[in-house]
PDB file of C-alpha atoms in Angstrom:
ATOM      1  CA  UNK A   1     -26.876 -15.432 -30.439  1.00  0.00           C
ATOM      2  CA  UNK A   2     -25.445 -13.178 -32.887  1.00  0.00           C
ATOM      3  CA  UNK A   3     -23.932  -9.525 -31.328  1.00  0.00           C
ATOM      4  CA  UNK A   4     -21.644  -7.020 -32.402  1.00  0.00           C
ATOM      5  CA  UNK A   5     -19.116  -6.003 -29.665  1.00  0.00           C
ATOM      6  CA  UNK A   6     -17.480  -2.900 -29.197  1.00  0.00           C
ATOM      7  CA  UNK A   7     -14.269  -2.138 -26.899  1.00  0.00           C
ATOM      8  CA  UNK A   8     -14.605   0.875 -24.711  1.00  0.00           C
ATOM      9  CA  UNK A   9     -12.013   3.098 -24.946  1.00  0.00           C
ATOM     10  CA  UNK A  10     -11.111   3.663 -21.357  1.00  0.00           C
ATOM     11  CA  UNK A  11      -7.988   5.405 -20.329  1.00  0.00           C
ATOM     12  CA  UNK A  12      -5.504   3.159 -19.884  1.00  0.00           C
ATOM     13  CA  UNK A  13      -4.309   5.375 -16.266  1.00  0.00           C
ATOM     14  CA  UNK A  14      -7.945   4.848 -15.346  1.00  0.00           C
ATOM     15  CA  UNK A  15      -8.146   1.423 -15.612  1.00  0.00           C
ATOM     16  CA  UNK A  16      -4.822   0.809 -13.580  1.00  0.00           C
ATOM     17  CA  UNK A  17      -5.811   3.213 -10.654  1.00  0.00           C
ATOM     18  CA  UNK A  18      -8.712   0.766 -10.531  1.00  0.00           C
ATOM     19  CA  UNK A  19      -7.481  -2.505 -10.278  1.00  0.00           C
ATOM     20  CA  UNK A  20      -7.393  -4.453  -6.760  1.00  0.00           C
ATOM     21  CA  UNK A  21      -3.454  -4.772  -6.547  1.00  0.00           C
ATOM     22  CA  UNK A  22      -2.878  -0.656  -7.238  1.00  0.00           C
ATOM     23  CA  UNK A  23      -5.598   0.405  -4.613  1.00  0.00           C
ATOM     24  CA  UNK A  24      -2.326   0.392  -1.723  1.00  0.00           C
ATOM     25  CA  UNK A  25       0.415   1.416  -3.379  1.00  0.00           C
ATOM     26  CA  UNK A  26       1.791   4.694  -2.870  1.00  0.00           C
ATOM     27  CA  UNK A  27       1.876   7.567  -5.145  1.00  0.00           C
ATOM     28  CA  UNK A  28       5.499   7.233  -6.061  1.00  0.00           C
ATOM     29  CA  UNK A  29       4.603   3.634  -6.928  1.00  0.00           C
ATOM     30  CA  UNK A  30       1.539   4.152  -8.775  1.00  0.00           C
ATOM     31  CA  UNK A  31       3.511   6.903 -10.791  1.00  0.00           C
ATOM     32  CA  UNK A  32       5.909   4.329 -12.128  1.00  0.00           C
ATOM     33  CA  UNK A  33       3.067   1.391 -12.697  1.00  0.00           C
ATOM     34  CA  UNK A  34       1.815   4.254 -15.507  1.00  0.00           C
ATOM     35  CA  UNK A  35       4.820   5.192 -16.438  1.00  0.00           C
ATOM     36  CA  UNK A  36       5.496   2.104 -17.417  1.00  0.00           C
ATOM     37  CA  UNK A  37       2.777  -0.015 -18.606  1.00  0.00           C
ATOM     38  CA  UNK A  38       1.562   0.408 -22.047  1.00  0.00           C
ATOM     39  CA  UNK A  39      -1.129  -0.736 -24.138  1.00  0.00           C
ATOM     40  CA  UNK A  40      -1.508  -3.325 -27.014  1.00  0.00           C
ATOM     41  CA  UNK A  41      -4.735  -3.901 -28.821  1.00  0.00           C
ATOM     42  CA  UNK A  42      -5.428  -7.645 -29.849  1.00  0.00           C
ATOM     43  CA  UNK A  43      -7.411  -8.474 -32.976  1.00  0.00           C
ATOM     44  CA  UNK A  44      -9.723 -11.524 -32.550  1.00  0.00           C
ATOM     45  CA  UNK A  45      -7.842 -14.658 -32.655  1.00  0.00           C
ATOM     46  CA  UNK A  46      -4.608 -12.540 -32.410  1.00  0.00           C
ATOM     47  CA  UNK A  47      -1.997 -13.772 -29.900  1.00  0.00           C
ATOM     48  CA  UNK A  48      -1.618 -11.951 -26.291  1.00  0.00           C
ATOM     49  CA  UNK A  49       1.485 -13.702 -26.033  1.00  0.00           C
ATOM     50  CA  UNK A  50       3.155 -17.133 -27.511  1.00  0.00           C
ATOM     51  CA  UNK A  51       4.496 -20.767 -25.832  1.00  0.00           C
ATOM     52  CA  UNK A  52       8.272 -20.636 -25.787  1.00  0.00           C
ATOM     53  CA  UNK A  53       8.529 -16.886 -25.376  1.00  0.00           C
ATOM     54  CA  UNK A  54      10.762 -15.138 -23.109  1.00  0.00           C
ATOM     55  CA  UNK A  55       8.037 -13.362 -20.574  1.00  0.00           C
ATOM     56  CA  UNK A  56       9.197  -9.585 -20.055  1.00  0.00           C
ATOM     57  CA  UNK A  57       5.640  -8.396 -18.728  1.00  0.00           C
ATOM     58  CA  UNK A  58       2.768  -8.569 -16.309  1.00  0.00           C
ATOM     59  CA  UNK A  59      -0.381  -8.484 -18.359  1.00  0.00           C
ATOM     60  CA  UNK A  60      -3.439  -7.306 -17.676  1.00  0.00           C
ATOM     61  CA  UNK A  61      -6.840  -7.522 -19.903  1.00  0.00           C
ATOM     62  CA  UNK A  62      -8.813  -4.048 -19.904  1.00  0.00           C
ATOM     63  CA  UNK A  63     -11.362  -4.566 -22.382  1.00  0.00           C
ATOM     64  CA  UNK A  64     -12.370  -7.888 -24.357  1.00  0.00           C
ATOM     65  CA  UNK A  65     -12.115 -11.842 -23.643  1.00  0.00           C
ATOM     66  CA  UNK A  66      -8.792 -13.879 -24.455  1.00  0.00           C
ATOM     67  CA  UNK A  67      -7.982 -17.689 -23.312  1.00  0.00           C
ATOM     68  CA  UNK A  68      -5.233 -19.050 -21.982  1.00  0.00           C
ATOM     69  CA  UNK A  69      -4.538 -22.617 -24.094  1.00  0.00           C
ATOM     70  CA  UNK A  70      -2.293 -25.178 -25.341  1.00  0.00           C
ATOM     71  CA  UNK A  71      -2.041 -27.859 -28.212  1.00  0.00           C
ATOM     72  CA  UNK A  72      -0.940 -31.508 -26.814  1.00  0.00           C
ATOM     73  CA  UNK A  73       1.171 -33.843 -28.913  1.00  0.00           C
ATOM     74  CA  UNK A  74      -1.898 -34.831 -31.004  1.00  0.00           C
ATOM     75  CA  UNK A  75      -2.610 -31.518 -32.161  1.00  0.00           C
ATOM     76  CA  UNK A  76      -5.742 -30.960 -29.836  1.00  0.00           C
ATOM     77  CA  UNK A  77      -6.387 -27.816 -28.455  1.00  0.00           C
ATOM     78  CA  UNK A  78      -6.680 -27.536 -24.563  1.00  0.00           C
ATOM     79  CA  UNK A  79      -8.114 -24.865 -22.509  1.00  0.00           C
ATOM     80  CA  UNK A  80      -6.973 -23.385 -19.511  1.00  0.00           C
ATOM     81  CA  UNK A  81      -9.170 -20.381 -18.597  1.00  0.00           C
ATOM     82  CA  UNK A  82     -10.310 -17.385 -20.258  1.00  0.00           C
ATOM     83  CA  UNK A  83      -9.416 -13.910 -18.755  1.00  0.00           C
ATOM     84  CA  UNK A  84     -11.999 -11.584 -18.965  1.00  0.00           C
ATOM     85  CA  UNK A  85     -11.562  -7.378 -18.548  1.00  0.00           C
ATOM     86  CA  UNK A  86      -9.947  -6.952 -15.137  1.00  0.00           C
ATOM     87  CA  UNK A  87      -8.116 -10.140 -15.274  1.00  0.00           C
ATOM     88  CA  UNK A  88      -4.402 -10.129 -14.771  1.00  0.00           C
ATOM     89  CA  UNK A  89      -2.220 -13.221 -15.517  1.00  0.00           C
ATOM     90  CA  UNK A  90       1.789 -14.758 -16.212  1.00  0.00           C
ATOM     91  CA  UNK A  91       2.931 -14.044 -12.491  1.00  0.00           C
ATOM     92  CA  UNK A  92       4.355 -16.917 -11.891  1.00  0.00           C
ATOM     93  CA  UNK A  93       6.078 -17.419 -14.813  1.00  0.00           C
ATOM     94  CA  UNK A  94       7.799 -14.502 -13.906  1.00  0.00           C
ATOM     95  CA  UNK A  95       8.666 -15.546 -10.575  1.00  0.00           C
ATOM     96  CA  UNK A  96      10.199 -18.407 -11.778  1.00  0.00           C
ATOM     97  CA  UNK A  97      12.082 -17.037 -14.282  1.00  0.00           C
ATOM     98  CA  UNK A  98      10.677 -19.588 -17.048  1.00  0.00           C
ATOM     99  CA  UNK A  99       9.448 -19.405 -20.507  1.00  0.00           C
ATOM    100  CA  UNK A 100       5.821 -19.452 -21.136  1.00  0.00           C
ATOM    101  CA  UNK A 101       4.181 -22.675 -21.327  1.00  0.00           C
ATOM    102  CA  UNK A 102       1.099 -22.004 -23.030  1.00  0.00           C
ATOM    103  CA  UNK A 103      -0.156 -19.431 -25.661  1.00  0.00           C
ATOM    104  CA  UNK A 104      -3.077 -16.957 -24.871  1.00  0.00           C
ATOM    105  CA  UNK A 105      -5.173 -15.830 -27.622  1.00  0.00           C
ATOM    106  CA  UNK A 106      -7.883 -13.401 -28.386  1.00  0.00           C
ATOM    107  CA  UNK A 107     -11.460 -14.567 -28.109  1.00  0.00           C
ATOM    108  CA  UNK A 108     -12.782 -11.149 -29.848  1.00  0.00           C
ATOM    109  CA  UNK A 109     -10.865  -7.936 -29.961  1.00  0.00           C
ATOM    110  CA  UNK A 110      -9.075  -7.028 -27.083  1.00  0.00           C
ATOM    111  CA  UNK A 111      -7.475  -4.365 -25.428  1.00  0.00           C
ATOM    112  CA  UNK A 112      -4.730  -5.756 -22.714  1.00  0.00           C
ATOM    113  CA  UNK A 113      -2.041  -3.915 -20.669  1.00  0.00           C
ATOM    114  CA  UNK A 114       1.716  -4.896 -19.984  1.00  0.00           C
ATOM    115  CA  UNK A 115       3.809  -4.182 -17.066  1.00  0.00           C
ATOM    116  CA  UNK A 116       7.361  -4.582 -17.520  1.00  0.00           C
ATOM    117  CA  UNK A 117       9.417  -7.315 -15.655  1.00  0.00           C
ATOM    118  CA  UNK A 118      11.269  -4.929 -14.298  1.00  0.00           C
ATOM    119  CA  UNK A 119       8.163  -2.813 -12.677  1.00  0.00           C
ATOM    120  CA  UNK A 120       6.522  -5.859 -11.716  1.00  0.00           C
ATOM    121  CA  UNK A 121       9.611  -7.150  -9.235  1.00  0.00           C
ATOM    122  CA  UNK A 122      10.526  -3.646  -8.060  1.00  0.00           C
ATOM    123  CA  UNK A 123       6.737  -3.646  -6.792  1.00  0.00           C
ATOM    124  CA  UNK A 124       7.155  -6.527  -5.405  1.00  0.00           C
ATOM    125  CA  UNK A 125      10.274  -5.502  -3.466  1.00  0.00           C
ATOM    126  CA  UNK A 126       8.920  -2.448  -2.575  1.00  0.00           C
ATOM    127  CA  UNK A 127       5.070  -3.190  -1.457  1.00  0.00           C
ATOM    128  CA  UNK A 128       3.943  -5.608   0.936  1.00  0.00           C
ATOM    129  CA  UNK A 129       0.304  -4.979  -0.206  1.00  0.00           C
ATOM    130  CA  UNK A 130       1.496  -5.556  -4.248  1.00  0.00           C
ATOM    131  CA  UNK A 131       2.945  -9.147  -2.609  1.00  0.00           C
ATOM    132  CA  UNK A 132       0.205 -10.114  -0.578  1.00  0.00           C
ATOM    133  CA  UNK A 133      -2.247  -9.387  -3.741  1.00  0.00           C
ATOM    134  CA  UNK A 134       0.220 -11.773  -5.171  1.00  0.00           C
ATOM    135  CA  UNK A 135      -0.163 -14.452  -2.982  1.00  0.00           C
ATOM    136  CA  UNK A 136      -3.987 -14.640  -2.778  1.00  0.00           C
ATOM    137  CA  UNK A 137      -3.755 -14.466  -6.621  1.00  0.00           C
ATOM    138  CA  UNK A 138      -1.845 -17.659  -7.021  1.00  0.00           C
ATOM    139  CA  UNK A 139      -3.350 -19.243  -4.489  1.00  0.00           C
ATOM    140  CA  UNK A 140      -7.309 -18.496  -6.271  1.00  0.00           C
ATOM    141  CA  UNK A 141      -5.536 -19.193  -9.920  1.00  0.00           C
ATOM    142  CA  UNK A 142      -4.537 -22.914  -7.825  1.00  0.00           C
ATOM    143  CA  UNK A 143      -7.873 -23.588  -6.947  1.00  0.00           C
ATOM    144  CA  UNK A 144      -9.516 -22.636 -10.534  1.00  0.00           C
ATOM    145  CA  UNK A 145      -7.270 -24.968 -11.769  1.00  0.00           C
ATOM    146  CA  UNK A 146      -8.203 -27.680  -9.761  1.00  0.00           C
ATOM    147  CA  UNK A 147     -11.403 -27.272 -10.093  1.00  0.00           C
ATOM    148  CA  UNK A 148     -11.163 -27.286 -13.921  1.00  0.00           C
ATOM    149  CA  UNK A 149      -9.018 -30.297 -13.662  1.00  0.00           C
ATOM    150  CA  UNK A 150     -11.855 -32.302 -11.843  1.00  0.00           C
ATOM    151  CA  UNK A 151     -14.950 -30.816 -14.162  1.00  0.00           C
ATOM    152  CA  UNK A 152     -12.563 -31.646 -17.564  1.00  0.00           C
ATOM    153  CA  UNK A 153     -12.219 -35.526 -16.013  1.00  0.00           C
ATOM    154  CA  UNK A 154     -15.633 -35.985 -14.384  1.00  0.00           C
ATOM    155  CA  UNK A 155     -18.627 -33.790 -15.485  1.00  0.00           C
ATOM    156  CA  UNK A 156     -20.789 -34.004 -18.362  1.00  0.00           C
ATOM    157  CA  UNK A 157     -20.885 -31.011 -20.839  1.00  0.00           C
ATOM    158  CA  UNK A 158     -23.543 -29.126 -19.019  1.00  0.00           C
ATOM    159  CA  UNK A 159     -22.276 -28.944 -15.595  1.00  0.00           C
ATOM    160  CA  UNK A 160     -18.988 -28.064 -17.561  1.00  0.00           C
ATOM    161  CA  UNK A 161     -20.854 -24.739 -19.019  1.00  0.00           C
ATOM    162  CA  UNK A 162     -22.425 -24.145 -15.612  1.00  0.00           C
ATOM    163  CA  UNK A 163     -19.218 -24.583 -13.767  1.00  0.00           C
ATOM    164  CA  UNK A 164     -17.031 -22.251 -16.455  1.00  0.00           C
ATOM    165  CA  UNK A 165     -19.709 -19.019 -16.625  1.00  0.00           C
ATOM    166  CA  UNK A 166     -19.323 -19.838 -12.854  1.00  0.00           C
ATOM    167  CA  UNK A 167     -15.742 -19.263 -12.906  1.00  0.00           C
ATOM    168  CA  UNK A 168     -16.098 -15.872 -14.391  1.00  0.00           C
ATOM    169  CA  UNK A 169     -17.419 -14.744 -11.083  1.00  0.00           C
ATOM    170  CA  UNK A 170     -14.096 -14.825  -9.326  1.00  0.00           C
ATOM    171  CA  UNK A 171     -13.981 -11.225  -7.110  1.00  0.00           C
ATOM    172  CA  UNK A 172     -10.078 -11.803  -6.588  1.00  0.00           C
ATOM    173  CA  UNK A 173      -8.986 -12.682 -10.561  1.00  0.00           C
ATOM    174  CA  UNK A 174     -12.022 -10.983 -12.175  1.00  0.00           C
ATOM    175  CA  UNK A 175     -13.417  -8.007 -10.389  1.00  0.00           C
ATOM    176  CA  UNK A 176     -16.444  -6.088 -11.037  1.00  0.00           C
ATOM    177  CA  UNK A 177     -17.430  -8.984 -13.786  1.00  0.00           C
ATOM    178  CA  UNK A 178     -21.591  -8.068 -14.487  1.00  0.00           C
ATOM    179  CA  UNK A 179     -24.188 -10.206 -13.957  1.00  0.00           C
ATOM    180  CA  UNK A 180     -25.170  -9.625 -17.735  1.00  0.00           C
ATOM    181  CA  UNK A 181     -22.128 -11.719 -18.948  1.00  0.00           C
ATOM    182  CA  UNK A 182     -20.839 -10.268 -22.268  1.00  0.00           C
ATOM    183  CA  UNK A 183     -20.153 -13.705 -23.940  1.00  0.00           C
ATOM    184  CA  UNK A 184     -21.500 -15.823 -26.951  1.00  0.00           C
ATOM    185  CA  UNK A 185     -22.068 -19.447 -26.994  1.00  0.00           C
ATOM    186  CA  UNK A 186     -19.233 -19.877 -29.436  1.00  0.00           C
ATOM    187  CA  UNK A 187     -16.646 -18.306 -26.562  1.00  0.00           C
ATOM    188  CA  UNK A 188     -18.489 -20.563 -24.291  1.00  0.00           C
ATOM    189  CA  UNK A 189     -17.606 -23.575 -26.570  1.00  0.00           C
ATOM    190  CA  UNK A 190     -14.006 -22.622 -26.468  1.00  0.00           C
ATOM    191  CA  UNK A 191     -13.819 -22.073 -22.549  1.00  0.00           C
ATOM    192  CA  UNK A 192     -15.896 -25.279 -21.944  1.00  0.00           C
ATOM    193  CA  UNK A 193     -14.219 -27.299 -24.622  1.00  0.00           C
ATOM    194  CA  UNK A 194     -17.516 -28.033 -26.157  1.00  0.00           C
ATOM    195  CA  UNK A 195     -18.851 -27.090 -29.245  1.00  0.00           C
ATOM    196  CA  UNK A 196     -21.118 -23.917 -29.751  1.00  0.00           C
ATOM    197  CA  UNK A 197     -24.065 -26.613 -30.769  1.00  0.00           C
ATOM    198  CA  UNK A 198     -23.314 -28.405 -27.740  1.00  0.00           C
ATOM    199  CA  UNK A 199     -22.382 -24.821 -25.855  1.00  0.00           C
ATOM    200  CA  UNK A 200     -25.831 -23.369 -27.209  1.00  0.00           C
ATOM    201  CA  UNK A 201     -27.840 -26.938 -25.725  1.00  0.00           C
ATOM    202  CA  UNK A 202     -26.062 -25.806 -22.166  1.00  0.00           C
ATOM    203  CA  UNK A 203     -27.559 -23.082 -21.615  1.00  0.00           C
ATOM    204  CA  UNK A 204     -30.892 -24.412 -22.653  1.00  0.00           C
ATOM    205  CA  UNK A 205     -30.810 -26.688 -20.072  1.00  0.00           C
ATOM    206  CA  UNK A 206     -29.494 -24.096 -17.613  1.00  0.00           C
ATOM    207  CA  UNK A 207     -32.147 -21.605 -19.214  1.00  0.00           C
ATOM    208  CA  UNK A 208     -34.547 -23.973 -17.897  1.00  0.00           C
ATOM    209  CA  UNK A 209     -33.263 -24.784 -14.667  1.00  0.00           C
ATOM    210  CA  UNK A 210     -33.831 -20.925 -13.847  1.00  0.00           C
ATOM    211  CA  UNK A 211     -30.322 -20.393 -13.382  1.00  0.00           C
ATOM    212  CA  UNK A 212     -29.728 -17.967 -16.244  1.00  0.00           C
ATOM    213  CA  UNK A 213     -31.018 -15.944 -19.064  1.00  0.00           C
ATOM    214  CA  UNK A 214     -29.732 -16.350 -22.544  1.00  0.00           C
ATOM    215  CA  UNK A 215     -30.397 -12.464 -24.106  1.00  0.00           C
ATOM    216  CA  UNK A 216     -29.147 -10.829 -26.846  1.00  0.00           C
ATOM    217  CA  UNK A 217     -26.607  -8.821 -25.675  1.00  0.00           C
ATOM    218  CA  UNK A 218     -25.001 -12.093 -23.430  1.00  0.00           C
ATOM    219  CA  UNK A 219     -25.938 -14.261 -21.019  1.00  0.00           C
ATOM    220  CA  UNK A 220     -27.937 -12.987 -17.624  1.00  0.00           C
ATOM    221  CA  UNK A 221     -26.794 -14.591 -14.674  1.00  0.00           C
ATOM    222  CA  UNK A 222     -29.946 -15.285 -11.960  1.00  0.00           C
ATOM    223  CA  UNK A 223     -28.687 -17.580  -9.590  1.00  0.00           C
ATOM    224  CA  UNK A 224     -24.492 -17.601  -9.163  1.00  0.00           C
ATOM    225  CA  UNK A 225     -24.884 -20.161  -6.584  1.00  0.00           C
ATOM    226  CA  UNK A 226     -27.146 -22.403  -8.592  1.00  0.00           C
ATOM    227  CA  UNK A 227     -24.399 -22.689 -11.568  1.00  0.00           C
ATOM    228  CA  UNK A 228     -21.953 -23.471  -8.855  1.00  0.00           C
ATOM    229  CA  UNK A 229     -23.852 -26.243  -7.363  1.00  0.00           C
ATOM    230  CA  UNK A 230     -25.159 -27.527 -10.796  1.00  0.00           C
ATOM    231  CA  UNK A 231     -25.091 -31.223 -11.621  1.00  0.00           C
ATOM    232  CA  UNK A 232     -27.017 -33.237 -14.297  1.00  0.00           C
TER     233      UNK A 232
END
């Protein structure tokens, strides 16, 4: 499945008047949030942001795909997540106070947003809404990595697939993701730690199983449910 993408050039004010966590703040607040934040643009397989770093923003993905990953001792490449456009992440390493603990790295070109440190814990002082957005988001970004945790150890690569494009459907961490996901088997491969031959078989099988539709502008989703009940 061979595309060409191209990143929507979408006001950067826009896209933060639109997120979930800015829809109660007040306009004093929301003056400051875009004030503040500014915008970096990510070439494929550029780096968001680097293990070991000192974290000084909130980040937010407004156009693009990027994946949060690590290497272990042996040199292998491990997965986390991907973070698709509306996707915000590294709140809890700022809570803590800590340096990142895992690189995130562009998929395909990318457009992502940073908050300062400094914005993101006045907001937190200063809005219950911001905190309670906070606490349902660590407490969703607990159970995706659960989850992941138990399909990594226990499923076969094809409920793997099902169970990542799945994933993407998260209304708290990914909002307003479309049912005609914008993704390619390779990206697939790197979110499901399979390999885009094995990625491309997948979906095959899931083609077949009337859950989705592999077209050439992504993947259409049919039945959301289906991929999250899926099992060999």
């Amino acid at each position: 499945m061979h595309r060409t993408m191209s990143i929507e050039k979408r006001p950067l004010k826009e896209v933060l008047r639109e997120t979930i966590w800015a829809r109660q703040l007040t306009a004093e607040q929301m003056a400051r949030v875009e004030a503040d934040t500014v915008e970096q643009f990510v070439p494929k397989g550029g780096y968001v942001c680097r293990k070991g770093e000192k974290v000084d923003a909130w980040i937010g993905v407004i156009e693009g795909l990027v994946k949060m990953n690590n290497l272990s001792p042996e040199g292998k490449s491990v997965t986390f997540t991907g973070l698709s456009a509306g996707g915000w992440f590294g709140e809890g390493t700022l809570l803590k106070g800590e340096q990142r603990k895992y690189d995130v790295t562009a998929l395909r070109d990318s457009r992502v947003a940073r908050m300062p440190a400094k914005t993101f814990m006045w907001l937190l002082d200063t809005s219950l809404p911001f905190t309670r957005f906070l606490l349902m988001q660590l407490n969703e970004r607990l159970g995706q990595f659960i989850g992941m945790v138990e399909f990594d150890r226990l499923l076969d690569v094809d409920t793997r697939v099902a169970r990542c494009l799945a994933a993407m459907f998260n209304t708290h961490l990914y909002p307003g993701t479309d049912m005609l996901l914008q993704i390619s088997q390779e990206e697939i491969g790197y979110l499901s730690g399979a390999s885009r031959q094995r990625a491309n078989q997948a979906l095959q099988v899931l083609e077949k199983a009337g859950l989705l539709k592999v077209d050439y502008g992504g993947i259409q989703i049919l039945d959301l449910d289906g991929l999250r009940r899926f099992r060999a």
